[in-house]
Each structure stands twice: as C-alpha cells, then as structure tokens.
Coordinates of C-alpha atoms in Angstrom, one line a residue:
Chain Q
X1 CA 125.5 -77.1 140.7
X2 CA 127.3 -73.9 142.2
X3 CA 126.6 -72.8 145.5
X4 CA 125.8 -68.4 145.2
X5 CA 128.0 -66.8 147.7
X6 CA 125.8 -66.6 150.7
X7 CA 126.0 -63.3 152.8
X8 CA 124.1 -62.9 155.9
X9 CA 121.7 -60.1 155.5
X10 CA 123.2 -58.7 159.0
X11 CA 126.3 -58.8 157.0
X12 CA 124.7 -56.9 153.5
X13 CA 123.3 -54.0 155.8
X14 CA 126.7 -53.6 157.8
X15 CA 128.6 -53.4 154.4
X16 CA 126.3 -51.0 153.1
X17 CA 125.9 -48.7 156.0
X18 CA 129.5 -48.4 156.4
X19 CA 129.9 -47.7 152.5
X20 CA 127.3 -45.0 153.2
X21 CA 128.7 -43.4 156.7
X22 CA 132.3 -43.5 154.8
X23 CA 131.0 -41.2 151.6
X24 CA 129.4 -39.0 154.3
X25 CA 132.2 -38.4 156.9
X26 CA 134.7 -37.8 154.0
X27 CA 132.8 -34.2 152.9
X28 CA 132.4 -31.1 154.9
X29 CA 130.0 -30.5 157.7
X30 CA 126.8 -28.8 157.8
X31 CA 125.3 -27.2 160.9
X32 CA 121.7 -26.3 161.1
X33 CA 121.0 -24.4 164.3
X34 CA 117.8 -22.8 165.6
X35 CA 118.1 -19.0 166.8
X36 CA 115.4 -16.8 168.6
X37 CA 113.6 -15.6 165.1
X38 CA 114.0 -18.8 163.2
X39 CA 116.7 -21.5 161.8
X40 CA 119.9 -20.8 160.6
X41 CA 121.8 -23.2 158.1
X42 CA 125.8 -23.0 157.6
X43 CA 127.7 -25.1 155.5
X44 CA 131.5 -25.0 154.6
X45 CA 130.7 -25.0 150.7
X46 CA 133.4 -22.6 149.0
X47 CA 131.3 -22.8 146.0
X48 CA 128.7 -20.5 145.5
X49 CA 126.4 -22.1 143.0
X50 CA 126.5 -26.1 143.9
X51 CA 124.0 -25.3 147.1
X52 CA 124.2 -27.8 150.1
X53 CA 121.2 -25.8 151.4
X54 CA 118.1 -24.6 149.9
X55 CA 114.6 -23.7 150.0
X56 CA 111.4 -25.9 149.8
X57 CA 108.6 -24.2 150.7
X58 CA 107.5 -20.8 152.7
X59 CA 108.6 -22.2 156.1
X60 CA 110.7 -25.3 154.9
X61 CA 114.1 -25.8 154.2
X62 CA 116.6 -28.6 153.4
X63 CA 120.3 -29.0 154.0
X64 CA 122.5 -31.9 153.3
X65 CA 125.8 -33.1 152.9
X66 CA 127.5 -36.0 151.0
X67 CA 126.9 -36.9 147.3
X68 CA 125.8 -34.1 145.5
X69 CA 123.8 -35.5 142.6
X70 CA 121.9 -38.1 144.8
X71 CA 121.0 -35.3 147.6
X72 CA 120.1 -32.4 144.8
X73 CA 118.2 -34.9 142.9
X74 CA 116.3 -35.5 146.5
X75 CA 115.7 -31.6 146.9
X76 CA 114.2 -31.1 143.7
X77 CA 111.5 -33.9 144.3
X78 CA 110.9 -32.4 147.9
X79 CA 110.3 -28.8 146.3
X80 CA 108.2 -31.1 143.7
X81 CA 106.1 -32.8 146.4
X82 CA 105.7 -29.3 148.5
X83 CA 104.9 -27.0 145.3
X84 CA 102.1 -30.0 143.9
X85 CA 100.7 -30.8 147.2
X86 CA 100.4 -26.8 148.1
X87 CA 98.7 -26.4 144.5
X88 CA 96.6 -29.2 144.9
X89 CA 95.2 -28.5 148.2
X90 CA 96.2 -25.1 150.4
X91 CA 99.8 -23.6 150.8
X92 CA 99.1 -24.2 154.8
X93 CA 99.0 -27.8 154.1
X94 CA 102.2 -28.3 153.3
X95 CA 104.3 -29.5 156.3
X96 CA 107.9 -30.3 157.1
X97 CA 107.0 -34.0 158.5
X98 CA 105.0 -34.7 155.4
X99 CA 108.1 -33.9 153.1
X100 CA 110.1 -35.7 155.8
X101 CA 108.0 -38.8 155.5
X102 CA 108.7 -39.1 151.8
X103 CA 112.2 -38.3 152.4
X104 CA 112.3 -41.5 154.8
X105 CA 110.4 -43.3 152.8
X106 CA 112.6 -43.3 149.4
X107 CA 115.8 -43.3 151.6
X108 CA 114.7 -46.6 153.0
X109 CA 113.6 -48.1 150.1
X110 CA 117.0 -47.2 148.3
X111 CA 119.0 -48.6 151.2
X112 CA 117.4 -51.8 151.0
X113 CA 116.9 -52.5 147.6
X114 CA 119.4 -51.0 145.9
X115 CA 123.2 -52.1 145.8
X116 CA 124.7 -48.6 146.1
X117 CA 122.9 -47.1 149.1
X118 CA 122.4 -42.7 148.7
X119 CA 125.6 -41.3 150.7
X120 CA 124.0 -38.5 152.0
X121 CA 122.2 -37.0 155.1
X122 CA 119.3 -34.4 155.1
X123 CA 118.3 -31.9 157.5
X124 CA 114.5 -30.6 156.7
X125 CA 113.7 -27.5 158.9
X126 CA 110.3 -25.8 159.2
X127 CA 110.0 -22.6 160.9
X128 CA 106.5 -22.1 162.6
X129 CA 105.0 -18.7 164.6
X130 CA 107.2 -19.5 167.9
X131 CA 110.6 -21.0 168.6
X132 CA 108.6 -24.0 170.2
X133 CA 107.2 -24.5 167.1
X134 CA 110.1 -25.0 165.1
X135 CA 110.9 -28.3 163.7
X136 CA 114.4 -30.0 162.8
X137 CA 114.2 -33.8 161.2
X138 CA 117.6 -35.4 160.7
X139 CA 117.4 -37.9 157.6
X140 CA 120.2 -40.5 157.4
X141 CA 121.0 -42.7 154.6
X142 CA 118.9 -45.5 155.7
X143 CA 115.8 -43.8 155.8
X144 CA 115.4 -43.5 159.7
X145 CA 114.2 -40.2 160.6
X146 CA 114.8 -38.2 163.6
X147 CA 112.6 -35.0 165.2
X148 CA 116.0 -33.1 166.8
X149 CA 116.1 -30.4 169.2
X150 CA 118.1 -27.2 168.7
X151 CA 120.7 -28.1 166.2
X152 CA 121.4 -30.9 164.2
X153 CA 124.9 -31.1 162.6
X154 CA 125.8 -33.6 159.6
X155 CA 128.6 -34.8 157.2
X156 CA 132.5 -34.3 158.2
X157 CA 133.5 -34.9 161.5
X158 CA 130.2 -34.3 162.7
X159 CA 130.7 -35.6 166.5
X160 CA 133.4 -33.0 167.2
X161 CA 131.0 -29.7 165.5
X162 CA 128.2 -31.4 168.1
X163 CA 130.6 -31.8 170.9
X164 CA 131.7 -27.8 170.2
X165 CA 128.3 -26.7 169.6
X166 CA 126.7 -28.5 172.9
X167 CA 129.6 -26.6 174.9
X168 CA 128.5 -22.9 173.4
X169 CA 125.1 -23.4 172.1
X170 CA 122.4 -21.9 174.3
X171 CA 118.6 -21.7 173.1
X172 CA 117.3 -17.8 171.9
X173 CA 120.8 -16.8 171.1
X174 CA 120.2 -13.7 168.1
X175 CA 121.0 -14.3 164.3
X176 CA 124.5 -13.0 164.6
X177 CA 125.4 -14.9 167.7
X178 CA 123.9 -18.0 166.5
X179 CA 126.2 -17.7 163.1
X180 CA 129.5 -17.1 165.5
X181 CA 128.7 -20.1 167.6
X182 CA 127.7 -22.3 164.3
X183 CA 131.3 -21.0 162.6
X184 CA 133.5 -21.6 165.1
X185 CA 132.2 -24.6 165.8
X186 CA 132.5 -25.6 162.1
X187 CA 136.0 -24.1 162.1
X188 CA 137.2 -26.2 164.9
X189 CA 137.6 -29.4 162.9
X190 CA 137.7 -28.0 159.6
X191 CA 141.0 -29.1 157.3
X192 CA 140.9 -25.5 155.9
X193 CA 141.1 -23.9 158.8
X194 CA 143.6 -26.7 160.2
X195 CA 146.7 -25.3 160.1
X196 CA 145.9 -21.9 160.9
X197 CA 148.0 -20.3 158.7
X198 CA 145.4 -18.7 156.6
X199 CA 144.2 -15.2 157.0
X200 CA 144.0 -12.9 159.7
X201 CA 140.4 -14.5 161.1
X202 CA 142.4 -16.7 163.6
X203 CA 141.4 -19.9 162.1
X204 CA 138.1 -19.1 161.6
X205 CA 136.0 -20.0 158.2
X206 CA 136.0 -16.9 156.3
X207 CA 132.6 -15.6 154.0
X208 CA 133.8 -16.8 151.2
X209 CA 133.8 -20.4 152.3
X210 CA 131.0 -20.6 153.7
X211 CA 127.1 -20.9 152.4
X212 CA 124.7 -19.1 154.6
X213 CA 120.7 -19.0 154.8
X214 CA 117.8 -18.6 157.4
X215 CA 114.3 -19.3 157.8
X216 CA 113.3 -16.3 159.5
X217 CA 109.9 -16.4 160.7
X218 CA 109.3 -12.9 160.8
X219 CA 109.4 -12.9 157.2
X220 CA 105.3 -12.6 155.7
X221 CA 105.1 -15.5 153.4
X222 CA 108.8 -17.2 152.3
X223 CA 110.9 -17.6 155.5
X224 CA 114.0 -18.5 153.2
X225 CA 116.4 -16.2 152.3
X226 CA 120.2 -16.6 151.8
X227 CA 122.9 -14.3 153.4
X228 CA 125.6 -13.5 151.4
X229 CA 128.1 -10.6 150.6
X230 CA 128.9 -7.9 153.0
X231 CA 125.2 -9.1 154.9
X232 CA 127.2 -12.3 155.6
X233 CA 130.4 -10.4 156.6
X234 CA 129.0 -8.0 158.4
X235 CA 127.0 -10.7 160.9
X236 CA 130.6 -12.6 161.0
X237 CA 132.0 -9.3 162.4
X238 CA 134.5 -9.1 159.4
X239 CA 133.4 -5.8 158.5
X240 CA 131.6 -2.7 159.4
X241 CA 128.2 -2.1 157.9
X242 CA 128.8 -0.5 154.3
X243 CA 125.8 0.2 152.6
X244 CA 126.8 1.2 149.5
X245 CA 128.6 -2.3 149.0
X246 CA 125.4 -4.1 149.5
X247 CA 124.6 -3.3 145.3
X248 CA 126.8 -4.5 142.9
X249 CA 129.1 -8.1 142.6
X250 CA 126.9 -10.0 144.9
X251 CA 123.8 -8.9 143.0
X252 CA 123.5 -11.5 140.6
X253 CA 121.3 -10.3 137.7
X254 CA 118.6 -12.7 138.3
X255 CA 119.0 -13.2 141.9
X256 CA 116.1 -15.1 143.1
X257 CA 113.4 -12.8 144.3
X258 CA 112.9 -12.2 147.8
X259 CA 110.0 -10.3 149.0
X260 CA 106.5 -11.7 149.4
X261 CA 105.0 -10.5 146.2
X262 CA 102.8 -7.7 147.1
X263 CA 104.5 -6.4 150.5
X264 CA 105.7 -3.2 150.9
X265 CA 109.7 -3.1 150.8
X266 CA 111.9 -2.7 153.7
X267 CA 109.9 -4.6 156.0
X268 CA 112.5 -5.5 157.8
X269 CA 114.5 -2.8 160.2
X270 CA 116.9 -1.1 158.0
X271 CA 119.5 -0.3 160.7
X272 CA 119.7 -4.3 160.9
X273 CA 121.1 -6.0 157.6
X274 CA 119.4 -9.2 158.7
X275 CA 116.1 -8.0 158.8
X276 CA 116.3 -6.4 154.8
X277 CA 112.5 -6.4 153.4
X278 CA 112.5 -6.2 149.4
X279 CA 114.7 -2.9 149.0
X280 CA 117.1 -2.6 146.2
X281 CA 120.4 -4.7 146.7
X282 CA 118.8 -6.6 149.4
X283 CA 121.2 -9.5 149.9
X284 CA 120.2 -12.4 148.1
Chain W
X1 CA 99.4 -41.5 139.5
X2 CA 99.2 -38.4 141.7
X3 CA 100.3 -37.2 144.9
X4 CA 98.8 -39.4 147.1
X5 CA 100.7 -42.5 145.7
X6 CA 104.4 -40.8 147.7
X7 CA 103.2 -44.0 149.8
X8 CA 105.0 -46.5 150.7
X9 CA 107.9 -46.0 148.9
X10 CA 108.5 -42.5 149.1
X11 CA 108.4 -40.3 146.2
X12 CA 107.4 -41.3 142.6
X13 CA 109.7 -42.3 140.0
X14 CA 109.0 -38.8 138.5
X15 CA 109.6 -37.0 141.3
X16 CA 113.6 -38.1 141.5
X17 CA 114.0 -37.6 137.6
X18 CA 116.3 -34.4 137.7
X19 CA 114.5 -33.1 134.5
X20 CA 113.0 -29.8 133.9
X21 CA 112.4 -26.8 136.1
X22 CA 108.8 -26.3 134.7
X23 CA 105.7 -26.9 137.2
X24 CA 103.4 -27.0 134.2
X25 CA 105.5 -29.6 132.6
X26 CA 105.8 -31.6 135.4
X27 CA 102.0 -31.8 136.5
X28 CA 101.5 -32.8 133.0
X29 CA 103.3 -36.3 133.7
X30 CA 102.4 -37.0 137.1
X31 CA 98.9 -35.1 138.0
X32 CA 97.6 -33.9 134.4
X33 CA 94.0 -33.5 135.8
X34 CA 95.1 -30.6 138.1
X35 CA 96.1 -28.7 134.9
X36 CA 93.2 -26.2 133.3
X37 CA 93.9 -27.1 129.8
X38 CA 93.5 -30.9 130.2
X39 CA 89.6 -30.9 130.5
X40 CA 86.9 -31.7 128.3
X41 CA 85.6 -29.0 126.7
X42 CA 82.2 -28.0 126.8
X43 CA 80.4 -29.0 124.0
X44 CA 78.0 -26.0 124.1
X45 CA 79.2 -22.4 124.2
X46 CA 78.6 -21.7 128.4
X47 CA 79.9 -18.0 128.6
X48 CA 76.9 -16.6 129.8
X49 CA 77.2 -19.1 132.9
X50 CA 80.5 -18.3 134.1
X51 CA 81.2 -14.9 135.9
X52 CA 83.7 -12.9 133.5
X53 CA 86.3 -10.4 135.0
X54 CA 86.4 -6.9 133.0
X55 CA 89.1 -4.2 132.6
X56 CA 92.6 -4.5 133.1
X57 CA 95.0 -1.3 132.3
X58 CA 98.6 -1.4 132.5
X59 CA 101.0 1.6 132.0
X60 CA 104.8 2.3 132.3
X61 CA 105.9 5.4 134.2
X62 CA 109.6 6.4 135.2
X63 CA 110.5 4.3 137.5
X64 CA 108.8 0.9 136.1
X65 CA 105.1 -0.2 135.7
X66 CA 101.6 -0.1 137.2
X67 CA 98.5 -2.2 136.3
X68 CA 94.8 -2.0 137.6
X69 CA 91.6 -3.5 137.7
X70 CA 88.3 -2.8 138.3
X71 CA 86.2 -4.1 140.7
X72 CA 83.3 -6.0 138.6
X73 CA 82.7 -9.3 137.4
X74 CA 79.5 -9.9 135.4
X75 CA 77.4 -13.1 134.3
X76 CA 75.2 -12.1 131.0
X77 CA 73.3 -9.3 132.2
X78 CA 73.9 -9.4 136.0
X79 CA 76.6 -8.4 138.1
X80 CA 77.8 -11.6 139.7
X81 CA 80.7 -9.8 141.8
X82 CA 81.3 -6.4 143.1
X83 CA 84.9 -6.7 144.8
X84 CA 86.4 -9.2 142.9
X85 CA 89.9 -9.0 142.5
X86 CA 91.5 -9.5 139.1
X87 CA 95.3 -8.3 139.1
X88 CA 98.0 -10.3 141.0
X89 CA 101.5 -10.1 142.4
X90 CA 103.1 -13.0 139.2
X91 CA 106.3 -13.1 141.5
X92 CA 108.4 -10.5 143.3
X93 CA 108.9 -8.7 140.0
X94 CA 105.7 -8.8 138.0
X95 CA 102.3 -8.7 138.0
X96 CA 98.9 -10.1 136.3
X97 CA 96.2 -9.3 135.5
X98 CA 92.9 -11.5 134.2
X99 CA 90.3 -10.6 131.9
X100 CA 87.5 -13.3 131.3
X101 CA 86.1 -16.0 132.6
X102 CA 87.0 -15.7 136.3
X103 CA 87.1 -19.0 137.4
X104 CA 89.7 -20.4 135.0
X105 CA 91.7 -17.1 135.1
X106 CA 91.8 -17.3 138.7
X107 CA 93.0 -20.9 138.4
X108 CA 95.6 -20.3 135.8
X109 CA 96.9 -16.9 138.0
X110 CA 97.2 -19.6 140.7
X111 CA 99.2 -22.1 138.3
X112 CA 101.4 -19.3 136.9
X113 CA 102.3 -17.9 140.6
X114 CA 103.5 -21.8 141.4
X115 CA 105.2 -22.1 138.0
X116 CA 108.0 -19.1 138.4
X117 CA 108.4 -19.9 142.0
X118 CA 108.9 -23.5 141.2
X119 CA 111.6 -22.6 138.4
X120 CA 113.3 -20.2 140.7
X121 CA 113.6 -22.3 143.9
X122 CA 114.8 -25.3 141.3
X123 CA 117.3 -23.5 139.6
X124 CA 118.4 -20.9 141.8
X125 CA 117.5 -18.0 139.8
X126 CA 114.6 -15.9 138.9
X127 CA 113.1 -16.2 135.3
X128 CA 113.7 -13.6 132.7
X129 CA 111.1 -11.1 132.1
X130 CA 110.7 -12.3 128.8
X131 CA 110.6 -15.9 129.7
X132 CA 108.0 -15.4 132.0
X133 CA 106.2 -13.9 129.5
X134 CA 106.4 -16.7 127.2
X135 CA 105.7 -19.1 129.9
X136 CA 102.5 -17.2 130.1
X137 CA 101.6 -17.4 126.5
X138 CA 101.9 -21.2 126.5
X139 CA 99.2 -21.0 129.4
X140 CA 96.7 -19.4 127.0
X141 CA 97.3 -21.4 124.2
X142 CA 96.4 -24.5 125.7
X143 CA 92.7 -22.7 127.0
X144 CA 91.8 -22.0 123.1
X145 CA 89.1 -25.1 123.0
X146 CA 87.6 -23.3 125.7
X147 CA 87.8 -20.0 124.6
X148 CA 85.9 -21.1 121.8
X149 CA 83.1 -21.9 123.9
X150 CA 83.1 -18.8 125.5
X151 CA 85.6 -19.3 128.5
X152 CA 88.5 -17.1 126.9
X153 CA 90.5 -16.1 129.2
X154 CA 92.9 -13.1 128.1
X155 CA 95.8 -11.3 130.4
X156 CA 98.2 -9.0 130.8
X157 CA 101.3 -8.8 132.1
X158 CA 103.6 -6.6 133.3
X159 CA 107.0 -6.3 135.2
X160 CA 110.0 -4.7 136.1
X161 CA 112.9 -5.7 133.8
X162 CA 115.7 -6.4 136.1
X163 CA 118.0 -7.0 132.7
X164 CA 116.7 -3.8 130.9
X165 CA 120.0 -2.0 129.4
X166 CA 120.9 1.1 130.8
X167 CA 118.5 4.1 129.2
X168 CA 115.8 1.4 128.3
X169 CA 112.6 1.9 130.3
X170 CA 112.5 -1.3 133.0
X171 CA 108.7 -1.4 133.0
X172 CA 107.5 -3.3 130.1
X173 CA 104.0 -4.8 129.2
X174 CA 103.0 -7.7 127.6
X175 CA 99.0 -8.3 126.0
X176 CA 98.0 -11.7 124.5
X177 CA 95.1 -12.7 122.6
X178 CA 93.3 -16.1 123.0
X179 CA 95.4 -18.1 120.7
X180 CA 97.9 -17.3 123.2
X181 CA 99.7 -14.7 120.8
X182 CA 101.9 -12.4 122.8
X183 CA 102.7 -9.1 122.4
X184 CA 105.0 -6.3 124.0
X185 CA 103.0 -3.1 124.4
X186 CA 104.6 0.4 124.4
X187 CA 103.9 2.5 126.6
X188 CA 100.3 1.7 127.8
X189 CA 97.5 -1.7 127.3
X190 CA 94.4 -2.0 128.4
X191 CA 92.0 -5.5 127.9
X192 CA 88.5 -6.6 128.7
X193 CA 85.1 -5.2 128.0
X194 CA 85.9 -1.8 128.9
X195 CA 89.5 -2.0 127.0
X196 CA 88.2 -0.1 123.9
X197 CA 87.6 2.9 126.4
X198 CA 90.2 2.8 128.6
X199 CA 92.2 2.8 125.7
X200 CA 91.2 5.7 124.7
X201 CA 91.3 7.6 127.8
X202 CA 95.0 6.6 128.1
X203 CA 95.9 7.7 124.5
X204 CA 95.0 11.4 125.9
X205 CA 96.3 11.1 129.6
X206 CA 99.6 8.8 129.1
X207 CA 103.0 10.2 127.9
X208 CA 106.8 9.4 128.4
X209 CA 108.0 9.6 131.8
X210 CA 105.3 10.0 133.9
X211 CA 105.9 10.1 137.3
X212 CA 104.3 7.2 139.7
X213 CA 101.8 9.8 141.0
X214 CA 100.6 11.1 137.7
X215 CA 100.4 7.4 136.4
X216 CA 98.2 6.1 139.1
X217 CA 95.9 8.8 138.6
X218 CA 96.1 8.0 134.7
X219 CA 95.1 4.2 135.0
X220 CA 92.4 5.1 137.7
X221 CA 90.8 8.1 135.4
X222 CA 91.3 5.4 132.5
X223 CA 89.5 2.5 134.8
X224 CA 86.4 5.7 135.5
X225 CA 86.1 6.5 131.9
X226 CA 85.7 2.8 130.8
X227 CA 83.4 2.4 133.4
X228 CA 81.6 5.5 132.3
X229 CA 80.7 3.5 129.1
X230 CA 80.9 -0.1 129.7
X231 CA 78.7 -1.8 131.9
X232 CA 80.6 -4.5 132.5
X233 CA 83.3 -2.3 134.1
X234 CA 82.9 -0.8 137.9
X235 CA 83.3 2.4 138.6
X236 CA 84.7 3.8 142.3
X237 CA 82.0 2.4 144.8
X238 CA 82.1 5.0 147.7
X239 CA 79.1 3.8 149.2
X240 CA 80.5 0.1 149.6
X241 CA 84.5 1.9 149.9
X242 CA 85.5 -0.5 147.0
X243 CA 88.1 1.2 144.5
X244 CA 90.0 -0.1 141.5
X245 CA 93.1 -2.7 142.6
X246 CA 96.5 -0.8 141.7
X247 CA 99.9 -2.4 141.7
X248 CA 103.1 -0.5 141.3
X249 CA 106.2 -2.8 140.4
X250 CA 109.3 -0.7 140.5
X251 CA 113.3 -1.7 141.6
X252 CA 111.9 -2.3 144.8
X253 CA 109.2 -5.5 143.7
X254 CA 105.7 -5.3 143.1
X255 CA 103.2 -3.5 145.9
X256 CA 99.5 -3.6 145.9
X257 CA 98.8 0.5 146.7
X258 CA 97.0 1.1 149.7
X259 CA 93.1 1.2 149.3
X260 CA 92.9 4.6 151.4
X261 CA 95.8 5.9 148.5
X262 CA 93.7 5.0 145.7
X263 CA 90.4 6.1 147.2
X264 CA 91.8 9.5 147.5
X265 CA 92.9 9.3 143.7
X266 CA 89.5 8.1 142.7
X267 CA 88.1 10.9 144.8
X268 CA 90.0 13.7 143.2
X269 CA 89.0 12.0 139.8
X270 CA 85.3 12.2 140.5
X271 CA 85.2 15.6 142.1
X272 CA 87.2 17.3 139.2
X273 CA 84.4 15.5 137.0
X274 CA 81.8 17.0 138.8
X275 CA 83.1 20.5 139.1
X276 CA 83.7 20.4 135.4
X277 CA 80.1 19.4 134.7
X278 CA 78.6 22.4 137.6
X279 CA 81.0 24.6 135.7
X280 CA 79.4 24.0 132.0
X281 CA 75.9 24.2 133.7
X282 CA 76.9 27.1 135.1
X283 CA 77.7 28.5 131.6
X284 CA 74.7 27.3 130.1
X285 CA 72.5 28.5 132.5

C-alpha cells in the first residue's frame, strides 16, 4: 500500500496564498479614492477595451486587479446579481454590501475547494448621498472582505502606493486634486515611468496609460461615468479645456449612454468638464 | 433556483458562466418565473378584467423623434385610470410607448429597460437601434398566447439612431403586431384603440422636416383628435391638469417634456378648435 503524500492544511493554504499573491503583484496597481462628490477609480491600464473598472449598478462600481478572465467573470456575475435583484425587488434594494458578500463567499469557496485560487483582488465601491455614507469594500483572493475608509490600493506594488497616498491624500479633495494625488501615487511605483525618460510629464503616467472612472453622487440615477479623452487630459492638467475636441475620435459609435433616461441634458455645470450631463460629445 | 440561492457559496454557477449579455436569456435559465412570457396562459378571455392602455403616437422631426401618449386606461366600459403613464424611456436614446393590457405591458417595459442597461454594462457598448427593436419583438412574440386571451400588448418603439448615415433621418420609429412582427414606419405611427383617428390626423398635419415645436403640436393634436372619436382615449384634462406625456429623443438623449410645455400646446389646440367652432356658428347665425 502506498502512502499518499501528506501536506498539512496550513501548508496547502500557505502555498495557495503565495501563489495568488504572486500573481496579483505581477500586475499594475489600481487605486480607488474617495473625493468630495463620490468615488474615483484610477487604474494603470494601457488597454482601452479590456477594462479593470466597471459599473455594477446605479451607485455601485467595481475595480479589480489580477487575471483578466477571472475578474471579468466575477464582474459579470456582479452585474447579473445586481440586475436580478433590482428587477425582482426594487432598484433601491441593491446595495454594495450584498454584492460584496456574494464575492466574498464565491472567492472563499474557490480558495478552499479548488486547486488553483483566483488571482484577483476586487474593490466594490458604493456612493451614498453624503461622503460619510460612501463605502469601499476590499475583497481578497481568499474571500476576506474589509470595509476600508478613504481609499483602497490593489495589485502591483500596492504597499508603496498606499504609503504615497497616505502622505498626500486628505478627505474631501475635489475631483481634479484627487485624480492628481492618485496618479502621482501610481506613477511613483510604475515601471512605465521608472526611467522617467518618456515624455515631458516628469515621470507621470499619461492619459493614454490610465483608465479613469467616477461614481458621482450628483448624477441622478446611474452614478458611474468613465472619464476619457480630453476630459481626462484636462483634469490631469495636461491641456487646456478645448470644447471642440470633445467630439470625434473619443466618441465611439456606441458609447455607453451617459444620461439617466429622461433627464434633461446638461445637468452638470457646462463650464466644468467633469460635470457634463447628457450633452452631445459627452466624454464617455 | 433563484437569486436568493446566492447563499453560502456565493454566486450560483450560472452567474459565473461567461455566456451571453442578455438579461432575459439569463433570467430564463436562473429565474424563469420572473419572465412575463413564462406563465400559464389563462384558459378564458380575461381582457375585460384587466386595465388597457390606449393611444400612443410617434412622429419624426428634423432633429429626432417624438412620442406621446394619452393618460387614460380603460377596463371594459369603465375608465380605470386617468393619469396612467404609457410612454417610458427605454434607455438614453430610445423611448417605448405601450398599448394593450397595462399590467403585462408595464412589466415588459421594466424588463426591457433592464435588458438594454444590462447589455450596456456587460458589453461596455450600447446596442444598435435595430438590435433594440429586435429584442423588443422577441419579447412581444413570447406574449402571443396571452394576447389571444385578450391580454395583447402592442408597443411602439422610437429612438435616435447614433449610427445613422450622414443625411439620413436619425429619428426612427418601429411598430409591432401581437405576433412580434416588427415594422419600421416612415414618418409617423400610432397604436392603440384611438390609433385610426390619430393616424388620420397625422396624415394631414405631419410633413418632412418639421421643427421640434411644430412636431410637438402635431402629436398633441393627433391625440386630441383620437380622444374626440375614441371613448377609450383621454383628451387634455384642464380640470385636473392632466396632459399627454410627450418624450423627445434627439442627439442629446431622451427627455420628457415639462407638463407646463405640453399644457401650453394642448391649450393652444383647444383654443384654436373652439375659435373655429365659434366662427362657424357666427357664419351660420
């Protein structure tokens, strides 16, 4: 009779954790930062179609790092859960906590039951009516869930970015300031800017290397909005506002709709590019 | 299996399958009881027991499309509601109006709104206007059994086509029949009990390239004419301040016109008609 190889449960879990951690730290970082009017997602992501940040529901957003195929299927599951729940109950009955719990259970089950854990780390963010009611849930590969204040950094050299943010972040920043603080923190550790040789932005990530989105509590129904193109460049301080430039190239034929159906366009402040309502040439 | 089974082990397996971006198809596998088309069909005609929505009209104009609906729902010979809303935004660039069994119709509209938003969130893109029109046809097709027992739902769908070729009219209207037939209309369309009279009115008042303001008057007047001859269509109600619901869809998205704006148009139509009537009387007398 042959004896099966014995590995203690402790050893198995340690190996799996290490495997998942390695996978996650290989990628690039994502920062989720609260600001005065909501939550800001900043991802270092050169792809404009393989998103790390997405919309789950009216007031709930999603950010992830790690293996794309794994977190994408989790994102889709979250959208499905939110939509089924909102359809069978009411839109107000969909909360970030419900979705975060489902993620935690799923990740926990996969971590303990399957050979290979998911190499992902997620953040479920929800905006409320006031900054105090905003929620950021961080979910790790083993299914643990933490409710974090102020900001969450995941993936890559998350500790270094967190340290940088801790120094420069403070509560109640405006959108532009929060974005600059976040981007500087990501740039400080990014291998892309390490040489500091590329471009004139003094070793800072450029709009093309970033994926940025906000959950804006002032928007009437669907708070999630991507910030792309010249709206992003303007917020980064890379260029002066150029209203003509907002139409055209950035505006894909089927850009996701941005207005709440039935709301008058231009509900934001037209002078301020980050509050644009449903006007032609919206920056999504 | 339904949503509540997202219990101890998190998402049920169907949630994690990366297949399909249709909400309706997803419900069909996970919670079919939530779908309007999956219920037992009544064995007897029940049309008299359920409130029915009546007239919806839609016209294109130079910058997009308008849709308007009266506010009446009827149950047999009774008025079951004076202030029902029968035109809804489907998403940012399209609107849907419904005639027929109100309960099923409103449920269908809710499902359709989630269907479009769900696709948009999962795909990161909005569906093409033709795609949206087809999805709605599939939903109507599923209701044929109930339709034969008096619970027909007949929608009117209109939207702004973001892919319209240069020079082509961006506002487009689609009408449906109870079997799910889907027909693109040219210029104007109407559904519901008063649609015959509304269409006759539109035939005389609608032309190519109307301005938004003139088109608003056209649809309000068509509903007035429908209410004139069809007992199931409600006219403007100045006593309760109830006026038709009008949605405009243009390059900036779907907007519901303010009640005050519609009231002003409706009052102008009424004033003009009564002035014409007075003139006739004077000439006779």
